[in-house]
CSV table of C-alpha atoms in Angstrom, one decimal:
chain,number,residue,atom,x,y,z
L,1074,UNK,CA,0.0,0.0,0.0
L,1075,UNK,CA,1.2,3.4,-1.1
L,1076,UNK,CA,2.0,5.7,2.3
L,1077,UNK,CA,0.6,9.3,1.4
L,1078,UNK,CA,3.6,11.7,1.0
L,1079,UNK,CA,2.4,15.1,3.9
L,1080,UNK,CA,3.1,18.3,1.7
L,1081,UNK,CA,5.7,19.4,4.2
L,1082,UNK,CA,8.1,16.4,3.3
L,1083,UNK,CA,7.8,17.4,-0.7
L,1084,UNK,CA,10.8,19.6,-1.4
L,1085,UNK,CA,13.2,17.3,0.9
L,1086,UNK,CA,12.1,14.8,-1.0
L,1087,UNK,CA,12.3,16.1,-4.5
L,1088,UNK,CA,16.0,17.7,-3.2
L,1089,UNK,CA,17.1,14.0,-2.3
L,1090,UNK,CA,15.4,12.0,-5.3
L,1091,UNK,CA,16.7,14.3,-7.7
L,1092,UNK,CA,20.4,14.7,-6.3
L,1093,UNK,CA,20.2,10.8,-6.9
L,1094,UNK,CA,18.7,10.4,-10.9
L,1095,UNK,CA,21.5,11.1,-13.8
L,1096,UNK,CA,19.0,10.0,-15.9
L,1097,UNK,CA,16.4,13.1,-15.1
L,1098,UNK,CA,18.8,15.7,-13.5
L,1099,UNK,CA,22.2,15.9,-12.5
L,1100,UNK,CA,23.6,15.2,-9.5
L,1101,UNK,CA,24.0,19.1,-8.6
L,1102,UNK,CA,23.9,21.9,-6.1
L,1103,UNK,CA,20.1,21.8,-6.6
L,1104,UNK,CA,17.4,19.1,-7.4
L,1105,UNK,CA,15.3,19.3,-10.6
L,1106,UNK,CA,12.1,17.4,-9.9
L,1107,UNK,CA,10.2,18.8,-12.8
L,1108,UNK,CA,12.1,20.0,-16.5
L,1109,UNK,CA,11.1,21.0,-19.6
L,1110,UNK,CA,13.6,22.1,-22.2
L,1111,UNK,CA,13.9,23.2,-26.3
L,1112,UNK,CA,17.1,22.9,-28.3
L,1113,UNK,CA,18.1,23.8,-31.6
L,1114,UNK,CA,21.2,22.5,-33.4
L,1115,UNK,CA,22.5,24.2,-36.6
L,1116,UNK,CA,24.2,20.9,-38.8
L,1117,UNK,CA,26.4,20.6,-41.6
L,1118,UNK,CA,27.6,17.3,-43.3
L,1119,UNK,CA,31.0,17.1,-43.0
L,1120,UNK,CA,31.6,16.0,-46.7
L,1121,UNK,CA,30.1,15.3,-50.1
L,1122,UNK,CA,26.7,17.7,-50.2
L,1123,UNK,CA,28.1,19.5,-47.1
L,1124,UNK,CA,24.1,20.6,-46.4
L,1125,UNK,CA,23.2,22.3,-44.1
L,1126,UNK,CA,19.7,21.2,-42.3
L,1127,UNK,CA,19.1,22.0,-38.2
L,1128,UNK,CA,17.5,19.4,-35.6
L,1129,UNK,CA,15.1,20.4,-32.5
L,1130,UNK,CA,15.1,18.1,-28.9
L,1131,UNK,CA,12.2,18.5,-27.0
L,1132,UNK,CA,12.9,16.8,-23.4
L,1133,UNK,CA,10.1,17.0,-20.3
L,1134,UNK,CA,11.0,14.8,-17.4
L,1135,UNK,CA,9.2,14.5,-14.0
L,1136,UNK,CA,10.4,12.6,-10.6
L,1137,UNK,CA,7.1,11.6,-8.1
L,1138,UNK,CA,7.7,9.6,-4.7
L,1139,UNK,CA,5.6,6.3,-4.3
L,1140,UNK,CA,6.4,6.4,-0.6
L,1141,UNK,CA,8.5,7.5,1.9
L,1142,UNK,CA,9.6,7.0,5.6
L,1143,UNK,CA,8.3,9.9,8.1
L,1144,UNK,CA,11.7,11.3,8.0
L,1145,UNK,CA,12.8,10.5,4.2
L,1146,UNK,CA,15.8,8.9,4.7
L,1147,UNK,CA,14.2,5.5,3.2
L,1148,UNK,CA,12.0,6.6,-0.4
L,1149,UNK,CA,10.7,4.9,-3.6
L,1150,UNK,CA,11.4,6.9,-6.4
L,1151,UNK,CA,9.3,6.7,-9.7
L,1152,UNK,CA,10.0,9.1,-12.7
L,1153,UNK,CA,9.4,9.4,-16.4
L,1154,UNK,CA,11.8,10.7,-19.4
L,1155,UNK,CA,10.4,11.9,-22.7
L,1156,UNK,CA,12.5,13.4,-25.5
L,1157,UNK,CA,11.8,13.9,-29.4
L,1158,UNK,CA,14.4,15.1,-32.0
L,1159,UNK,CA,13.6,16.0,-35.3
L,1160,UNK,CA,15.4,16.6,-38.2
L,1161,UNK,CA,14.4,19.3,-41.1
L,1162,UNK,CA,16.5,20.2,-44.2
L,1163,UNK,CA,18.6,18.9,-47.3
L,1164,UNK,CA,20.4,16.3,-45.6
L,1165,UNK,CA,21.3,13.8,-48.4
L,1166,UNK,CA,22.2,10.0,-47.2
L,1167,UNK,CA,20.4,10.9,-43.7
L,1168,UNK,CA,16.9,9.1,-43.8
L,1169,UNK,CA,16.1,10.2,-40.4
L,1170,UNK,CA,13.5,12.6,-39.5
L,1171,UNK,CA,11.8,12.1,-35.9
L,1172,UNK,CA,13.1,9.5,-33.0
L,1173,UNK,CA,11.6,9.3,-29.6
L,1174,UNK,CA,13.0,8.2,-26.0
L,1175,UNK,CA,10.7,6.8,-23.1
L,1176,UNK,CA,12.2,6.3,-19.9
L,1177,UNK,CA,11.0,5.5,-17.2
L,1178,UNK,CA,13.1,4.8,-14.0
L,1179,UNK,CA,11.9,3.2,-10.4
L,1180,UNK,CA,14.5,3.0,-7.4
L,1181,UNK,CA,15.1,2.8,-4.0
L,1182,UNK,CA,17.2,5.1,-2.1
L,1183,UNK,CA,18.6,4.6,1.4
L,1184,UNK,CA,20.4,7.0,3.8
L,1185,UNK,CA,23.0,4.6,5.8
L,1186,UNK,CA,24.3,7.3,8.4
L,1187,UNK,CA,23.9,11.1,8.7
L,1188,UNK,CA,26.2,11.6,5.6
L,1189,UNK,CA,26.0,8.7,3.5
L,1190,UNK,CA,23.3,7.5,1.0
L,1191,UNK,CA,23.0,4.7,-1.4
L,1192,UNK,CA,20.6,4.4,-4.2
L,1193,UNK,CA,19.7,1.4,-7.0
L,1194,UNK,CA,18.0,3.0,-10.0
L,1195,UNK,CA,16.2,0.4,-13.3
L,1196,UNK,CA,16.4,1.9,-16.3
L,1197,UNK,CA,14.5,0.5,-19.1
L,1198,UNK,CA,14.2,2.8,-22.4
L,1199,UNK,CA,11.8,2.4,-25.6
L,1200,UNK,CA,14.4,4.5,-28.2
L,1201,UNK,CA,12.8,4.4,-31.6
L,1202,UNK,CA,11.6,6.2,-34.7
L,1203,UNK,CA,8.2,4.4,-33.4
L,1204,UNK,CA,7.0,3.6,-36.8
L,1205,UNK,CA,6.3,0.2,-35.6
L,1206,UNK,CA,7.1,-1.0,-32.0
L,1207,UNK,CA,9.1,-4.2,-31.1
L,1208,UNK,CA,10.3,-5.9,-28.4
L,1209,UNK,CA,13.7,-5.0,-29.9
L,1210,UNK,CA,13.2,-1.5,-28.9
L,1211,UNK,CA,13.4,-1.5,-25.6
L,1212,UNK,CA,16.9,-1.6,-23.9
L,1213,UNK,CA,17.5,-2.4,-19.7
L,1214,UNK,CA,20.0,-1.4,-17.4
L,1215,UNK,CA,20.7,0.3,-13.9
L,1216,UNK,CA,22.7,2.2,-11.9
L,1217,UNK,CA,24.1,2.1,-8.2
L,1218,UNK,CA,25.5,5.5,-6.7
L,1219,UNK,CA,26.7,6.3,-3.3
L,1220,UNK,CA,26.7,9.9,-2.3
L,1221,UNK,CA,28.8,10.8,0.8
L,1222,UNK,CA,28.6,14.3,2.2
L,1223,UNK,CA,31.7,15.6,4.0
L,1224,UNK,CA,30.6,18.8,5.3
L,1225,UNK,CA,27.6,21.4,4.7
L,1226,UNK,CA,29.5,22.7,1.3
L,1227,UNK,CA,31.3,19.5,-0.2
L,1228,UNK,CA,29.8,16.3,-1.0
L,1229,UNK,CA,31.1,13.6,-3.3
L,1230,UNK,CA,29.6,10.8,-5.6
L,1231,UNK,CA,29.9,7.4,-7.4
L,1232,UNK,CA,28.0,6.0,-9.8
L,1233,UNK,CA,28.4,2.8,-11.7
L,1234,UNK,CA,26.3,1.0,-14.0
L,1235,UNK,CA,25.4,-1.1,-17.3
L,1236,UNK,CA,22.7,-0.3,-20.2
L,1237,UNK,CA,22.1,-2.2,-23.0
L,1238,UNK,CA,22.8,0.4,-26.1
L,1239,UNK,CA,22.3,-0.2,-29.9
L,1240,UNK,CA,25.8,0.8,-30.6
L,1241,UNK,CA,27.0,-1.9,-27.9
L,1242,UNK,CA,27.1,-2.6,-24.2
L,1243,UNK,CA,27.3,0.6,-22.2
L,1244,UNK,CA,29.2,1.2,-18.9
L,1245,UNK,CA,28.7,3.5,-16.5
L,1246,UNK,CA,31.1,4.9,-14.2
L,1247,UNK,CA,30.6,8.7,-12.8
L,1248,UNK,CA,32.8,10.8,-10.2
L,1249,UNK,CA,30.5,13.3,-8.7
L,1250,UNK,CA,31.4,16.7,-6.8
L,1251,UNK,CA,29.3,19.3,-5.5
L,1252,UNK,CA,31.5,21.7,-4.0
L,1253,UNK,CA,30.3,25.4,-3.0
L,1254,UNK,CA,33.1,28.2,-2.7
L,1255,UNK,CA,31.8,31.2,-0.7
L,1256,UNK,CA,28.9,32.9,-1.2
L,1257,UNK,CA,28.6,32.9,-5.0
L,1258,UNK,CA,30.2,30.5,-6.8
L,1259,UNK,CA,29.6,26.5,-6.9
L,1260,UNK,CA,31.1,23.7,-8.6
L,1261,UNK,CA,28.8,20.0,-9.3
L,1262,UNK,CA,28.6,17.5,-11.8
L,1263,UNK,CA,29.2,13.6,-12.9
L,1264,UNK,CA,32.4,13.7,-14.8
L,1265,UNK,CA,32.9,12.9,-17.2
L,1266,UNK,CA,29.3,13.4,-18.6
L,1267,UNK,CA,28.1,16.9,-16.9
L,1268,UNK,CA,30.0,19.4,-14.9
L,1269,UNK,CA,28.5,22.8,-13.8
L,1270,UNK,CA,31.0,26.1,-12.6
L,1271,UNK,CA,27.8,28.3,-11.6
L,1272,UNK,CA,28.3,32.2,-10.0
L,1273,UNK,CA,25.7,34.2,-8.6
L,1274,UNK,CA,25.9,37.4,-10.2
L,1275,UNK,CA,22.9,38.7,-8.2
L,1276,UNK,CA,20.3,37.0,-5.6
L,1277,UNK,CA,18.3,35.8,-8.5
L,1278,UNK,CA,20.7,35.9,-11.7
L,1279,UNK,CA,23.7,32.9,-12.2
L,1280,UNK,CA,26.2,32.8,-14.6
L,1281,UNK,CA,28.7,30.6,-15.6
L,1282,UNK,CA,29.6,27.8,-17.7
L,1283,UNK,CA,28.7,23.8,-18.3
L,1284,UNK,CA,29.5,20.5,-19.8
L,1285,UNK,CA,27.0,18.3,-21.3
L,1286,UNK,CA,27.8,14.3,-22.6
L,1287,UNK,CA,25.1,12.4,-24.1
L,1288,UNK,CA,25.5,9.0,-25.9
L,1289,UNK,CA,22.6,7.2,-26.7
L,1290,UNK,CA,20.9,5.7,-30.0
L,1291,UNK,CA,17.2,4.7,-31.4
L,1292,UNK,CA,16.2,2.0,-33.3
L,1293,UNK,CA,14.8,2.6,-37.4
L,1294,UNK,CA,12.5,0.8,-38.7
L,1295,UNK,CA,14.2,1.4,-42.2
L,1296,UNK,CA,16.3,-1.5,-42.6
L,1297,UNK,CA,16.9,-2.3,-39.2
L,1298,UNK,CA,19.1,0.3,-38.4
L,1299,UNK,CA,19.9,1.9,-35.5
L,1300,UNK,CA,20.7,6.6,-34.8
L,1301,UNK,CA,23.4,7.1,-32.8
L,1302,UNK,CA,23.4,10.6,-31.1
L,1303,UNK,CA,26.4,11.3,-29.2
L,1304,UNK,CA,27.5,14.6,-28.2
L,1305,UNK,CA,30.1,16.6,-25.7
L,1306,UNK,CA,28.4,20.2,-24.9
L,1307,UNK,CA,30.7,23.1,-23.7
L,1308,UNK,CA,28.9,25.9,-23.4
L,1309,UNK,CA,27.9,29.1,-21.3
L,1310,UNK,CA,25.3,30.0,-19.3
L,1311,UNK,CA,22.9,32.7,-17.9
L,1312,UNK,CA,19.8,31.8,-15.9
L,1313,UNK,CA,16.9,33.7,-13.9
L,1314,UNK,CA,14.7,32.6,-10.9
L,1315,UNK,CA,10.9,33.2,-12.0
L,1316,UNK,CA,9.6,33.2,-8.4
L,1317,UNK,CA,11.3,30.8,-5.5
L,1318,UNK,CA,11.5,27.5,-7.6
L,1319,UNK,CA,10.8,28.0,-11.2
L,1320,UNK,CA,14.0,29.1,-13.0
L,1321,UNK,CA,14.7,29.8,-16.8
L,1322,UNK,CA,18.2,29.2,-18.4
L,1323,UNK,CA,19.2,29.9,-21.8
L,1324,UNK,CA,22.8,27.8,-23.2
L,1325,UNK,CA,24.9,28.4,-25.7
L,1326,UNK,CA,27.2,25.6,-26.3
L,1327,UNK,CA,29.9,24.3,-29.1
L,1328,UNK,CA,29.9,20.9,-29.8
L,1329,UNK,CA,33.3,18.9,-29.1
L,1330,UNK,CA,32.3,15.9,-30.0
L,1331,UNK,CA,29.1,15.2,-32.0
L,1332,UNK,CA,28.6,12.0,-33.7
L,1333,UNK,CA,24.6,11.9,-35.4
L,1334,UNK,CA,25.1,9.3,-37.8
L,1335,UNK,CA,22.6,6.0,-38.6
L,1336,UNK,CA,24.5,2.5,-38.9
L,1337,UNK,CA,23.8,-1.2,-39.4
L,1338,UNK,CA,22.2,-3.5,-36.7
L,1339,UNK,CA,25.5,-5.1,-36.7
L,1340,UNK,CA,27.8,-2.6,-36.6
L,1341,UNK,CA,28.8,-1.6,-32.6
L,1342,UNK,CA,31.0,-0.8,-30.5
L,1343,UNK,CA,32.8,-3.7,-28.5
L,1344,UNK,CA,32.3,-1.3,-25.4
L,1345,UNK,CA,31.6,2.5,-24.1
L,1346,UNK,CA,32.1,4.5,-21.0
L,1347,UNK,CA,29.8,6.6,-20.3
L,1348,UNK,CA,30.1,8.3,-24.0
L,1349,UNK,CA,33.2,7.0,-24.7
L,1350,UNK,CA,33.9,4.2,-27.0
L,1351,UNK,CA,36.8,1.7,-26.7
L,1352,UNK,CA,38.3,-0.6,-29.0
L,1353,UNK,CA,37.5,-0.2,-33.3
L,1354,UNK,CA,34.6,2.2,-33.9
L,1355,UNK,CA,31.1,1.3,-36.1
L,1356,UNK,CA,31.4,2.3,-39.9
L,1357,UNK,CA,28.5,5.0,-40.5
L,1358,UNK,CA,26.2,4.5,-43.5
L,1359,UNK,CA,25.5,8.5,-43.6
L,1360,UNK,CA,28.2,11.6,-43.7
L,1361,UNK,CA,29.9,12.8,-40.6
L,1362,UNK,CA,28.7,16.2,-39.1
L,1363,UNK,CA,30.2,19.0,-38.3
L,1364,UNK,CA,30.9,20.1,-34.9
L,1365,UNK,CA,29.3,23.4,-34.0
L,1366,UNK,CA,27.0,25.6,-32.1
L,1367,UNK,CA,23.8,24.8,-29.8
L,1368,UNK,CA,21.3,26.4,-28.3
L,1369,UNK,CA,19.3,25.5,-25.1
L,1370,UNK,CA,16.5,27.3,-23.3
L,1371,UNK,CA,15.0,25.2,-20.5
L,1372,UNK,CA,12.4,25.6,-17.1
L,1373,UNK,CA,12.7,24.0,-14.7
L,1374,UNK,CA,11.1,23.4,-11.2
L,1375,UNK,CA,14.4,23.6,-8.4
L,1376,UNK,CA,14.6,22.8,-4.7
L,1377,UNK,CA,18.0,23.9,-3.3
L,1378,UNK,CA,20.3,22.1,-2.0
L,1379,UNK,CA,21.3,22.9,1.6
């Protein structure tokens, strides 16, 4: 039977849930329990037509508790994932237009001693154009992370993990910080997949700079192919607090490392971590793109972090 969550124990619980989900926020100096965000990318092929054509993400993602104990340090966590890129342009050899991601993720987290918290998270994903849904689709995995607090301004993290992946097994293995210096500036993040240097510039204005890793892939119905999106975000940022929780942030980010390209069921990876691959990479069916620019505007619903 599901205990009902009292109002007063929301925000500590969204704070701790959120602080505990890479696959919905980042582990950070504040927790993210509701997100919605809209990003453009200009692209290029690399070669041959060298078209240029631009792709859109939408991403919403939500975190809920199922149940908690009366002073949260035991809580079911339940959350959902939704994301849509679409592709418009000339983009000769690159037969995709719109993929979709469903995740939904269930865990339990514990707090073990006044500083220490461990947390198991499932992972399942439908990635796919949809055009026609198959067992196929859907990938599994999970993550472990212990999060140790040393003192009121630094806390550390580790995560480690498997998901299944198109392009090949995935591992996960993340070193978290979140580390406040003074007043105004903060340092958090899962390296080597997101890091955040953020700086107050006034009570309700931050500043600063980010890194952003994403490797993941859909399935195609066309051919049985699979979309690898992979991509390595520096960027700046500026951000403003709406009202106490709700706060808008607008990115603008150059892309290190972007690989969008659509390959055979066959061709993978032997391994990745995180969003790096080892050992002989995939041969692409469609032309390499360019790296370049990105832009990111995004609400989200915070608690802070104490």
């Amino acid at each position: 039977m599901v205990t009902p969550l009292p109002a007063r124990l929301l925000p500590a619980l969204l704070l701790s849930a959120c602080l505990l989900i890479p696959t919905i926020s980042q582990a950070q100096g504040y927790a993210e329990g509701i997100g919605l965000s809209y990003e453009v990318l200009p692209l290029k092929q690399a070669r041959g037509s060298e078209a240029t054509f631009r792709g859109d993400v939408f991403r919403a993602n939500i975190i809920v508790p199922l149940a908690v104990a009366a002073d949260t340090s035991r809580a079911v966590l339940a959350g959902l994932n939704l994301e849509t890129l679409r592709f418009s342009g000339p983009r000769p050899g690159f037969e995709v237009h719109n993929v979709y991601g469903i995740t939904p993720v269930l865990g339990y987290r514990q707090r073990l001693s006044p500083g220490t918290e461990l947390t198991a998270l499932a992972l399942p994903a439908l990635n796919s154009d949809l055009r026609e849904v198959r067992r196929a689709d859907v990938t599994w995995g999970g993550v472990v992370r212990a999060a140790y607090r040393r003192n009121a301004r630094r806390a550390y993290r580790l995560t480690v993990g498997y998901r299944q992946q198109f392009y090949g097994p995935q591992y996960v293995l993340l070193l978290g910080l979140d580390w406040q210096l003074g007043q105004r500036w903060r340092l958090f993040g899962d390296l080597p997949t997101t890091f955040t240097a953020s700086c107050a510039a006034t009570p309700r204005v931050n500043v600063g700079f980010n890194l952003n890793g994403i490797n993941t892939a859909y399935r195609l119905l066309n051919n049985d192919q699979y979309f690898q999106y992979q991509q390595g975000h520096y960027g700046l940022f500026a951000e403003t607090y709406l009202s106490t929780h709700w706060v808008l942030r607008a990115t603008a980010a150059y892309a290190v490392t972007r690989r969008l390209e659509v390959y055979a069921r066959d061709e993978q990876w032997p391994a990745t971590i995180d969003y790096i691959g080892l050992g002989k990479a995939p041969t692409p069916l469609s032309s390499p793109i360019e790296k370049g620019l990105t832009f990111r505007l995004a609400l989200s619903y915070r608690v802070p972090a104490p």
